[in-house]
XYZ file of C-alpha atoms in Angstrom:
703
model
C 9.283 -4.256 -12.948
C 7.567 -1.782 -15.269
C 5.810 0.060 -12.445
C 7.877 3.106 -11.361
C 6.666 2.933 -7.736
C 8.185 -0.473 -6.849
C 11.220 0.374 -8.986
C 11.839 3.485 -6.862
C 11.314 1.551 -3.619
C 13.681 -1.209 -4.740
C 16.313 1.379 -5.690
C 16.010 2.795 -2.177
C 16.391 -0.691 -0.698
C 19.283 -2.223 -2.628
C 20.847 0.186 -5.123
C 21.527 3.322 -3.068
C 22.856 2.026 0.322
C 25.967 0.255 -1.072
C 27.047 3.460 -2.836
C 27.481 5.295 0.447
C 28.398 2.473 2.828
C 30.565 3.501 5.748
C 30.368 7.224 5.012
C 29.660 9.754 7.780
C 26.701 12.170 7.517
C 27.168 15.617 5.989
C 24.430 17.575 7.784
C 25.369 20.775 9.673
C 24.584 19.224 13.048
C 27.227 16.544 12.501
C 29.696 18.979 10.957
C 29.477 21.176 14.061
C 30.741 18.384 16.326
C 34.358 18.380 17.530
C 37.041 16.546 15.588
C 37.616 14.169 18.500
C 33.908 13.300 18.611
C 33.897 12.662 14.866
C 36.995 10.479 15.101
C 35.423 8.376 17.850
C 32.307 7.591 15.806
C 32.309 4.703 13.323
C 29.566 4.753 10.691
C 28.680 1.264 9.521
C 26.627 0.400 6.480
C 24.225 3.162 5.536
C 23.998 4.670 9.041
C 25.454 7.992 7.894
C 22.941 8.205 5.065
C 20.121 7.390 7.504
C 21.256 10.183 9.827
C 21.113 12.712 6.979
C 17.635 11.529 5.951
C 16.544 11.975 9.567
C 18.079 15.479 9.788
C 16.641 16.839 6.538
C 13.310 15.132 7.177
C 13.107 17.025 10.464
C 13.961 20.237 8.605
C 11.046 19.552 6.236
C 8.715 18.855 9.146
C 9.714 22.034 11.010
C 9.541 24.190 7.889
C 6.096 22.798 7.023
C 4.847 23.557 10.533
C 6.027 27.171 10.176
C 3.966 27.476 7.003
C 0.762 25.650 7.906
C 0.954 24.856 11.633
C -1.870 27.334 12.282
C -4.225 24.924 10.507
C -3.745 22.419 13.362
C -4.634 24.289 16.596
C -4.267 22.767 20.046
C -7.239 22.282 22.362
C -7.414 24.099 25.707
C -9.224 21.964 28.286
C -11.744 24.149 30.154
C -13.620 23.466 33.390
C -16.852 23.346 31.412
C -15.399 20.768 29.035
C -14.205 18.591 31.947
C -17.379 19.015 34.037
C -18.678 15.462 33.607
C -15.404 14.011 32.353
C -13.140 12.606 35.089
C -10.671 11.610 32.360
C -10.214 15.303 31.388
C -10.169 16.913 34.835
C -6.391 16.472 35.427
C -5.769 18.518 32.270
C -7.960 21.561 32.949
C -6.147 24.704 31.801
C -3.672 22.781 29.653
C -3.327 22.975 25.879
C -3.332 19.486 24.388
C -2.097 18.514 20.924
C -4.703 17.040 18.602
C -3.248 13.929 16.976
C -6.272 13.238 14.763
C -9.768 14.423 13.901
C -12.514 11.926 13.146
C -14.963 12.865 10.393
C -18.014 11.267 8.791
C -19.266 11.602 5.261
C -22.794 13.009 5.117
C -25.748 12.904 2.723
C -29.104 14.662 2.761
C -31.824 12.553 4.396
C -34.452 11.714 1.769
C -37.293 11.982 4.306
C -38.997 15.304 3.324
C -40.045 15.879 6.934
C -36.382 15.718 7.965
C -33.854 16.599 5.207
C -31.065 16.639 7.797
C -27.441 16.343 6.804
C -27.120 12.715 7.925
C -23.686 11.451 9.057
C -22.761 7.984 7.787
C -21.009 6.315 10.733
C -20.008 2.662 11.085
C -19.838 2.735 14.887
C -20.160 5.309 17.667
C -17.360 3.611 19.640
C -14.051 5.514 19.463
C -12.184 3.511 22.112
C -12.989 -0.074 22.986
C -10.074 -0.565 25.372
C -11.576 -2.158 28.505
C -10.339 0.495 30.951
C -10.624 3.445 28.549
C -13.972 3.029 26.825
C -15.292 6.071 24.968
C -18.069 6.642 22.468
C -19.919 9.374 20.636
C -23.286 10.488 21.958
C -25.273 12.201 19.201
C -27.777 14.955 19.978
C -30.350 16.320 17.559
C -31.467 19.958 17.541
C -35.035 20.048 16.183
C -35.673 23.696 17.021
C -35.375 24.529 13.349
C -35.522 22.681 10.043
C -33.633 20.841 8.843
C -32.565 19.487 12.233
C -28.844 19.484 13.027
C -26.743 16.747 14.620
C -23.905 17.313 17.101
C -21.706 14.893 19.033
C -20.555 14.758 22.625
C -18.252 12.180 24.216
C -19.173 9.641 26.882
C -16.762 7.466 28.842
C -16.966 4.701 31.420
C -19.318 1.742 31.721
C -22.416 2.982 29.914
C -23.669 1.667 26.595
C -23.039 3.458 23.279
C -26.002 4.100 20.965
C -27.057 1.344 18.591
C -25.259 1.400 15.262
C -26.933 3.274 12.414
C -25.141 1.198 9.773
C -27.681 -1.484 8.932
C -25.850 -3.759 6.497
C -23.008 -4.229 4.073
C -22.367 -1.338 1.691
C -24.336 1.921 1.743
C -27.050 1.019 4.251
C -27.704 3.495 7.095
C -30.371 5.101 9.238
C -30.702 8.852 9.678
C -29.651 9.895 13.196
C -32.111 12.781 13.178
C -35.335 10.983 12.226
C -34.501 7.263 12.406
C -35.647 6.621 8.827
C -33.636 4.220 6.664
C -31.599 5.900 3.970
C -31.810 3.923 0.760
C -28.566 2.826 -0.856
C -29.741 4.310 -4.154
C -30.287 7.709 -2.489
C -26.794 7.654 -0.958
C -25.204 6.830 -4.302
C -27.250 9.476 -6.081
C -26.176 12.083 -3.528
C -22.511 11.240 -4.072
C -22.896 11.206 -7.852
C -24.437 14.703 -7.761
C -21.481 15.851 -5.590
C -23.928 16.787 -2.813
C -22.131 14.789 -0.132
C -20.089 16.527 2.517
C -18.188 15.747 5.727
C -19.077 16.472 9.358
C -16.776 16.581 12.397
C -17.216 13.832 14.964
C -14.507 14.247 17.593
C -10.913 15.370 18.128
C -8.373 12.918 19.558
C -5.874 14.641 21.883
C -2.670 13.417 23.468
C -3.005 13.691 27.263
C 0.223 12.521 28.835
C 0.629 8.915 27.710
C -3.092 8.499 26.975
C -5.523 9.579 24.273
C -8.644 11.542 25.161
C -11.608 12.521 23.009
C -13.063 16.031 22.945
C -15.789 17.668 20.818
C -14.653 19.677 17.803
C -15.146 23.371 18.661
C -15.510 26.522 16.548
C -11.790 27.346 16.734
C -10.865 24.051 15.132
C -13.515 24.417 12.428
C -12.248 27.921 11.627
C -8.749 26.500 11.159
C -10.095 23.881 8.769
C -11.860 26.579 6.735
C -8.567 28.454 6.244
C -6.955 25.601 4.302
C -6.370 26.611 0.681
C -4.018 24.250 -1.168
C -1.715 26.049 -3.632
C -2.046 23.168 -6.066
C -4.587 20.447 -6.670
C -4.643 17.132 -8.472
C -6.150 17.173 -11.951
C -5.442 13.517 -12.710
C -8.446 11.259 -13.233
C -8.841 7.866 -11.619
C -9.374 4.827 -13.821
C -13.145 4.401 -13.645
C -13.030 0.867 -15.098
C -11.161 -0.657 -12.175
C -13.385 -2.193 -9.449
C -10.428 -2.079 -7.010
C -10.649 1.727 -7.035
C -13.288 3.936 -5.470
C -13.936 5.387 -8.932
C -15.370 2.085 -10.100
C -17.887 1.659 -7.255
C -20.722 3.906 -8.313
C -20.181 6.838 -5.940
C -19.315 9.383 -8.631
C -15.665 9.697 -7.618
C -13.711 10.527 -10.777
C -10.518 12.360 -9.735
C -7.761 11.582 -7.219
C -8.282 14.962 -5.540
C -11.660 13.751 -4.260
C -9.857 11.444 -1.824
C -8.494 14.410 0.166
C -9.921 17.170 2.309
C -8.687 20.703 1.622
C -6.525 20.611 4.742
C -5.028 17.240 3.823
C -4.277 18.504 0.323
C -2.635 21.640 1.742
C -0.395 19.600 4.040
C 0.610 17.111 1.342
C 1.398 19.828 -1.211
C 3.453 21.706 1.393
C 5.511 18.622 2.251
C 5.910 17.695 -1.418
C 7.138 21.191 -2.330
C 9.782 21.007 0.405
C 11.433 17.891 -1.062
C 13.082 19.796 -3.969
C 14.127 22.468 -1.436
C 16.289 19.840 0.279
C 17.988 19.104 -3.043
C 18.622 22.829 -3.538
C 20.257 23.027 -0.092
C 22.541 20.079 -0.870
C 23.440 21.008 -4.464
C 26.984 22.277 -4.713
C 27.665 21.243 -1.103
C 27.861 17.467 -1.529
C 28.232 15.003 -4.368
C 25.240 15.184 -6.754
C 24.473 11.466 -6.376
C 24.360 11.805 -2.592
C 22.081 14.832 -2.825
C 19.777 12.856 -5.130
C 19.789 9.866 -2.741
C 18.677 11.915 0.278
C 16.051 13.667 -1.838
C 14.706 10.352 -3.157
C 14.254 8.948 0.352
C 12.444 12.105 1.482
C 10.257 12.011 -1.628
C 9.250 8.475 -0.686
C 8.518 9.675 2.869
C 6.297 12.492 1.545
C 4.543 9.935 -0.667
C 4.020 7.598 2.288
C 2.399 10.452 4.241
C -0.387 10.332 1.639
C -1.539 6.927 2.890
C -2.414 8.449 6.285
C -3.674 11.832 5.048
C -6.720 10.992 2.948
C -10.424 10.328 3.332
C -9.869 6.556 3.269
C -7.702 6.425 6.409
C -9.491 4.638 9.247
C -9.681 4.885 13.036
C -8.962 1.716 15.038
C -11.010 1.875 18.209
C -9.303 -1.214 19.661
C -5.856 0.402 19.556
C -7.033 4.068 19.585
C -4.871 4.930 16.618
C -5.144 5.743 12.941
C -4.816 3.122 10.216
C -3.630 3.814 6.655
C -5.920 3.746 3.647
C -4.658 0.452 2.284
C -5.935 -2.263 4.605
C -5.806 -4.468 1.510
C -5.153 -4.098 -2.213
C -8.115 -1.858 -2.915
C -9.584 1.576 -2.242
C -13.184 0.866 -1.177
C -15.570 3.426 0.262
C -14.791 4.458 3.844
C -17.692 6.215 5.552
C -16.062 7.747 8.625
C -12.359 8.536 8.464
C -9.441 9.789 10.533
C -7.521 12.925 9.603
C -3.976 12.798 10.989
C -2.189 15.865 12.334
C 1.120 15.719 10.394
C 2.804 17.529 13.310
C 1.023 15.640 16.104
C 3.818 13.328 17.227
C 1.665 10.208 16.868
C 1.201 7.446 14.299
C 1.008 8.791 10.745
C 2.703 12.139 11.451
C 5.548 13.118 9.143
C 8.405 12.847 11.624
C 7.341 9.320 12.507
C 7.379 8.365 8.819
C 10.874 9.827 8.411
C 12.162 8.084 11.552
C 10.735 4.783 10.324
C 12.500 5.222 6.983
C 15.781 6.129 8.701
C 15.608 2.994 10.875
C 15.047 0.897 7.766
C 18.016 2.513 5.967
C 20.262 1.871 8.988
C 19.373 -1.817 8.882
C 19.772 -2.279 5.117
C 22.689 -4.425 3.965
C 25.243 -2.238 2.227
C 27.196 -4.922 0.378
C 28.053 -5.321 -3.275
C 26.918 -2.680 -5.794
C 23.431 -3.310 -7.152
C 21.411 -2.043 -10.089
C 17.652 -1.656 -10.357
C 16.047 -1.157 -13.765
C 12.587 -0.565 -15.165
C 12.379 -3.455 -17.615
C 9.732 -5.639 -19.275
C 10.210 -9.140 -17.836
C 9.212 -10.755 -21.129
C 12.084 -9.017 -22.970
C 14.689 -8.405 -20.274
C 18.220 -9.514 -21.086
C 19.116 -11.536 -18.009
C 22.607 -12.383 -16.796
C 23.075 -16.117 -17.300
C 24.813 -16.563 -13.934
C 22.008 -14.850 -12.034
C 19.938 -16.308 -9.236
C 16.416 -15.546 -10.419
C 13.653 -14.881 -7.890
C 10.232 -13.459 -8.690
C 6.787 -12.791 -7.250
C 4.609 -12.998 -10.370
C 1.325 -11.117 -10.865
C -1.835 -12.780 -9.573
C -4.046 -12.994 -12.658
C -6.814 -10.353 -12.213
C -6.691 -10.194 -8.416
C -4.802 -6.938 -7.899
C -4.665 -3.905 -10.206
C -1.232 -2.788 -9.045
C -0.691 -0.082 -11.665
C -4.056 1.582 -11.013
C -3.555 1.473 -7.245
C 0.028 2.745 -7.586
C -1.259 5.973 -9.145
C -2.361 6.919 -5.620
C 1.353 7.365 -4.805
C 2.758 8.021 -8.271
C 1.006 11.363 -8.768
C 2.816 12.669 -5.681
C 6.162 11.009 -6.420
C 6.178 12.535 -9.893
C 5.568 15.987 -8.442
C 8.455 15.690 -5.952
C 11.051 13.552 -7.748
C 10.636 14.188 -11.491
C 13.894 16.171 -11.602
C 15.708 13.421 -9.650
C 14.423 10.483 -11.750
C 13.250 12.111 -15.021
C 13.224 8.924 -17.109
C 11.501 6.759 -14.524
C 8.822 9.398 -13.832
C 8.296 10.575 -17.398
C 4.729 9.307 -17.868
C 1.739 11.198 -16.476
C 0.481 8.047 -14.745
C 1.955 4.579 -14.190
C 2.354 2.490 -17.387
C -0.586 0.132 -17.785
C -0.717 -1.172 -21.351
C 2.005 -3.793 -20.805
C 1.130 -4.659 -17.202
C 0.593 -8.394 -16.836
C -2.898 -8.478 -15.383
C -5.938 -10.314 -16.751
C -8.150 -7.238 -16.560
C -11.158 -7.483 -18.870
C -11.691 -3.723 -18.456
C -8.511 -3.100 -20.458
C -9.901 -5.154 -23.326
C -13.340 -3.533 -23.554
C -14.826 -6.177 -21.276
C -13.438 -9.116 -23.277
C -12.391 -11.573 -20.543
C -11.022 -14.080 -23.083
C -8.740 -11.466 -24.644
C -7.523 -10.469 -21.176
C -6.852 -14.130 -20.330
C -4.898 -14.657 -23.571
C -2.837 -11.513 -22.948
C -1.971 -12.580 -19.411
C -1.152 -16.176 -20.321
C 1.058 -15.276 -23.263
C 2.876 -12.594 -21.274
C 3.459 -14.804 -18.234
C 4.565 -17.657 -20.491
C 7.044 -15.392 -22.286
C 8.418 -14.128 -18.956
C 8.946 -17.657 -17.580
C 10.455 -18.794 -20.901
C 12.906 -15.897 -20.657
C 13.719 -16.901 -17.083
C 14.203 -20.566 -18.004
C 16.445 -19.739 -20.967
C 18.751 -17.680 -18.747
C 18.755 -19.912 -15.674
C 21.863 -21.672 -14.446
C 22.103 -25.197 -12.959
C 23.893 -23.801 -9.885
C 21.012 -21.511 -8.919
C 17.401 -22.725 -8.860
C 14.625 -20.295 -9.738
C 12.374 -19.255 -6.856
C 8.788 -18.166 -7.435
C 6.806 -16.626 -4.559
C 3.053 -17.084 -4.485
C 0.468 -16.049 -1.877
C -2.821 -16.714 -3.636
C -5.600 -18.770 -2.049
C -7.295 -21.302 -4.279
C -10.632 -19.673 -3.401
C -10.897 -16.321 -1.695
C -13.668 -13.824 -0.985
C -12.467 -10.433 -2.223
C -14.894 -8.447 -0.086
C -13.149 -8.622 3.256
C -13.912 -5.316 4.897
C -17.704 -5.352 4.733
C -17.767 -1.716 3.566
C -17.361 -2.590 -0.038
C -20.253 -2.783 -2.486
C -18.188 -4.807 -4.936
C -19.264 -8.351 -4.043
C -17.248 -10.666 -6.231
C -16.155 -14.167 -5.361
C -12.824 -14.789 -7.018
C -12.066 -18.238 -8.303
C -8.420 -17.731 -7.465
C -7.609 -21.225 -8.690
C -7.537 -19.580 -12.132
C -4.511 -17.595 -11.002
C -2.773 -20.697 -9.677
C -3.571 -22.687 -12.815
C -2.346 -19.957 -15.125
C 0.888 -19.489 -13.211
C 1.581 -23.219 -13.066
C 0.670 -23.711 -16.723
C 3.120 -20.957 -17.653
C 5.829 -22.636 -15.556
C 5.227 -25.984 -17.224
C 5.041 -24.488 -20.721
C 8.393 -22.796 -20.071
C 9.871 -26.269 -19.391
C 10.244 -25.724 -15.644
C 9.691 -28.308 -12.917
C 8.957 -27.742 -9.230
C 11.736 -29.263 -7.115
C 10.837 -27.949 -3.681
C 8.320 -25.951 -1.698
C 9.124 -23.563 1.129
C 6.223 -21.921 2.950
C 7.276 -18.533 4.324
C 5.364 -16.524 6.931
C 5.193 -13.187 5.131
C 1.626 -11.951 5.573
C 0.899 -9.620 8.514
C -2.028 -10.509 10.782
C -2.961 -6.826 11.222
C -3.773 -6.267 7.575
C -7.472 -5.705 7.073
C -8.121 -8.833 5.026
C -6.579 -11.014 7.753
C -8.804 -9.739 10.554
C -11.365 -12.446 11.266
C -10.983 -14.076 7.866
C -9.510 -17.239 6.470
C -6.724 -15.278 4.803
C -3.508 -16.896 3.703
C -0.868 -16.459 6.411
C 2.053 -17.812 4.391
C 3.571 -17.204 0.996
C 4.611 -20.317 -0.844
C 8.046 -20.348 -2.439
C 8.250 -22.769 -5.360
C 11.817 -23.856 -6.122
C 12.085 -24.574 -9.847
C 14.647 -25.909 -12.311
C 14.460 -26.655 -16.053
C 12.786 -30.011 -16.667
C 15.098 -32.789 -17.761
C 15.193 -33.289 -21.514
C 14.556 -37.020 -21.064
C 11.609 -36.599 -18.641
C 9.283 -39.606 -18.827
C 5.584 -39.782 -19.606
C 3.195 -40.971 -16.891
C -0.364 -42.230 -16.762
C -3.034 -40.824 -14.458
C -2.600 -43.935 -12.278
C 1.186 -43.400 -12.103
C 0.633 -39.812 -10.993
C -1.865 -40.725 -8.258
C 0.316 -43.566 -6.968
C 3.354 -41.266 -6.811
C 1.296 -38.690 -4.903
C 0.073 -41.262 -2.385
C 3.637 -42.445 -1.896
C 5.329 -39.029 -1.554
C 2.709 -36.626 -0.214
C 2.477 -38.076 3.352
C 6.193 -37.452 4.013
C 6.036 -34.009 2.362
C 3.013 -33.171 4.501
C 4.835 -34.172 7.696
C 7.695 -31.857 6.739
C 5.246 -29.000 6.192
C 3.577 -29.657 9.547
C 6.944 -29.786 11.312
C 7.684 -26.437 9.661
C 4.839 -24.927 11.723
C 2.548 -24.215 8.783
C -0.765 -22.768 9.896
C -3.541 -25.359 9.411
C -5.517 -22.876 7.270
C -2.500 -22.770 4.906
C -1.849 -26.496 4.736
C -3.922 -27.211 1.638
C -2.297 -24.294 -0.149
C 1.190 -25.358 0.909
C 0.601 -28.932 -0.254
C 0.157 -27.733 -3.843
C 3.951 -27.385 -4.034
C 4.978 -30.993 -3.350
C 1.988 -32.159 -5.386
C 3.059 -30.106 -8.385
C 6.633 -31.305 -7.875
C 5.320 -34.779 -8.718
C 3.204 -33.529 -11.631
C 5.917 -31.399 -13.236
C 8.657 -34.038 -13.108
C 6.927 -35.790 -16.006
C 7.010 -34.551 -19.583
C 3.248 -35.179 -19.552
C 0.654 -37.020 -17.501
C -1.592 -38.870 -19.936
C -5.326 -39.370 -19.347
C -7.106 -42.587 -20.295
C -8.244 -41.040 -23.597
C -4.669 -40.138 -24.532
C -5.003 -36.412 -23.828
C -2.541 -34.614 -21.526
C -3.822 -33.936 -18.005
C -4.632 -30.276 -17.330
C -3.258 -28.335 -14.373
C -6.805 -27.905 -13.078
C -7.314 -31.666 -12.993
C -3.925 -32.147 -11.331
C -4.796 -29.626 -8.610
C -8.072 -31.451 -7.970
C -6.262 -34.767 -7.594
C -3.629 -33.224 -5.292
C -6.361 -31.860 -3.009
C -8.143 -35.216 -3.073
C -5.002 -37.133 -2.051
C -4.263 -34.476 0.584
C -7.699 -35.135 2.114
C -6.949 -38.855 2.165
C -3.595 -38.315 3.897
C -5.060 -35.963 6.517
C -7.977 -38.295 7.159
C -5.546 -41.191 7.697
C -3.436 -39.066 10.091
C -6.486 -38.121 12.132
C -8.557 -41.234 11.652
C -8.399 -42.296 15.306
C -9.593 -38.925 16.660
C -13.032 -37.371 16.983
C -13.837 -34.053 15.284
C -13.286 -31.878 18.374
C -9.882 -33.444 19.027
C -8.826 -32.957 15.396
C -9.774 -29.287 15.662
C -7.963 -28.883 18.997
C -4.754 -30.442 17.666
C -4.739 -28.254 14.567
C -5.518 -25.117 16.606
C -2.852 -25.933 19.209
C -0.216 -26.325 16.486
C -0.995 -22.815 15.299
C -1.849 -20.904 18.499
C -1.064 -23.016 21.550
C -3.315 -21.605 24.297
C -3.079 -18.041 22.960
C -6.056 -16.265 21.422
C -6.776 -16.407 17.727
C -9.365 -14.825 15.387
C -12.881 -16.283 15.520
C -13.061 -16.359 11.700
C -10.031 -18.640 11.458
C -11.387 -20.873 14.251
C -14.763 -21.162 12.538
C -13.189 -21.959 9.158
C -11.036 -24.645 10.740
C -14.032 -26.081 12.605
C -15.925 -26.506 9.328
C -12.959 -28.359 7.870
C -12.974 -30.666 10.905
C -16.749 -31.228 10.845
C -17.537 -29.396 14.092
C -18.355 -25.812 15.155
C -16.923 -23.269 17.587
C -20.077 -23.238 19.727
C -19.880 -27.050 19.958
C -16.284 -26.758 21.148
C -17.369 -24.231 23.784
C -20.118 -26.591 24.950
C -17.583 -29.419 25.073
C -15.688 -27.368 27.648
C -12.342 -27.045 25.848
C -12.651 -23.593 24.247
C -13.424 -20.035 25.306
C -14.937 -17.710 22.689
C -15.460 -14.011 23.370
C -15.306 -10.667 21.504
C -14.243 -12.206 18.206
C -11.406 -14.197 19.800
C -11.092 -17.923 20.460
C -8.604 -19.868 22.585
C -8.133 -23.327 24.005
C -8.552 -23.602 27.753
C -5.334 -24.134 29.644
C -4.911 -27.290 31.697
C -5.333 -25.350 34.962
C -8.680 -23.991 33.732
C -10.264 -27.411 33.297
C -12.501 -28.697 36.122
C -10.740 -30.671 38.863
C -10.770 -34.348 38.113
C -11.871 -33.852 34.504
C -11.161 -36.903 32.388
C -11.819 -36.868 28.654
C -12.398 -40.624 28.710
C -15.465 -40.167 30.940
C -16.791 -36.927 29.376
């Protein structure tokens, strides 16, 4: 890879652990143990290294709290505070740790009779757990102009106020006067840097539960004291629609993604990483000191994803969520600010512990080497097993998004990895992405750049492949996918992702590679933002490739279709037996279909021209439809849906969006399935009724 961020992560995963396999830790806590205790402990793999990362990560956390802990005061629960709050009454007189503060961005209401500082809030609900419901209750003080808005907390069985967000993007109502705030006015306010943030509520840890309390003057005074000793001067790439800078809100610099307190905490943690190296220098081997420092630099960088104005609050789980719900940085209107010393999700010690657990589990086998190399020019070992996850056309601007982490990694680890972190920002000129913005808006030039680069990379791979080891290519790209998954994003663009598939497959074929097998692999997490309620790909597809035979035959269009009809049914059965999600079946079937297409030197059309990949994909999908229709021909639409859903979920709940997408494919609808008496649909979830839930004596033959 050319991108320093994945190169660093891959070094941490496979290059460093084997170097120190089986070695005990060197931290003072371990050294202070008795000789008999040391002799009785066996350190396997990278467990010793993990223990040192954990120890020095805790030192960083404790040292940071000494320096800036006063910026994160606890909350004392008073009788007045708990007066109408049964959930707080057991904690009266106690000091509770705040694990997060919830904030909302604000703009000036354009109504001249109001002019209030209007909070932009997606929802007033802060906990939607059935037995722990809580929401914000706004109150407006109109005793003076402009009116001010404050928030109290309500719990129990009441109803939260109606949402003030009125549509996708920047569409809100003013809490103070009820007038709609035009999207143009919101954008203009941001562009003039006249936006601000307002406190909503503090989330405190009360025993094993979370409680919500108003933000008081003491907490606001602590926020005002935050003065970061350093700030980010680096500009964001304003031409990239995946970044907030490209969305018309006037955001131009990375520093604008952080509050002053977040910036102070991140700078403090970052500055402590080199201090660890100083402690270890001269005490242990230089390579070991660098290894521990690198892991802690990655931990400090990971803290950034929780400590920024794009981190979200998940009311369903009552916890914070990192900024990257998907491969983009869209506008987030209300955000969660994590307490880095709070002992909950997103705090620094939790990040370090998570890293240490990962290091403990890493295989520490043969020595490995990770290099920052251009894939089109890399000198590959001819006995290598080659495996790659190629770039997805113009879908993800990895280099631009990686700058979010790179600017912090460079600050902490430049002395550890000077060559890798030598550039001010991540390298972008050679990145294989079909981004028209990098070619002054010329989409054709971007397409040519991507195609030639991908072709050169696959040609390099093919030239250095070995018959003993097939080449594996991972791909997780839907043929058609809506890029605007979170509903907060003003960048409405429907991607024809088939372009990415076509380009990748064309490059494979041009490099003289054939597809010999297809292995769907469940790699995509269901909790990622784009998967929630959407028809998002659940599986990656692994294409197993080998160089095409030199004597590969030509085929006609008819030969190709006949071969598909003969081979695709069996391949489809194998995919279904492999428990492929029905929403992924069409995507997965591309593999065996392309295996047929790529075995030929060329597939010739009736006019003598070679068949294009686009045409081949269309035919594969057409034959797939025929095969599925034949499989299900004896069943009605509801039964076809139920069978497909049962294969994926059994009688467990699944997302409504996936159910609805599947119902369209089966020519029915979720509400029709509910009326048919076989499905329950509630709160965005759908499930098949269990047998014991069906009416006594129910018989489908007589329904």
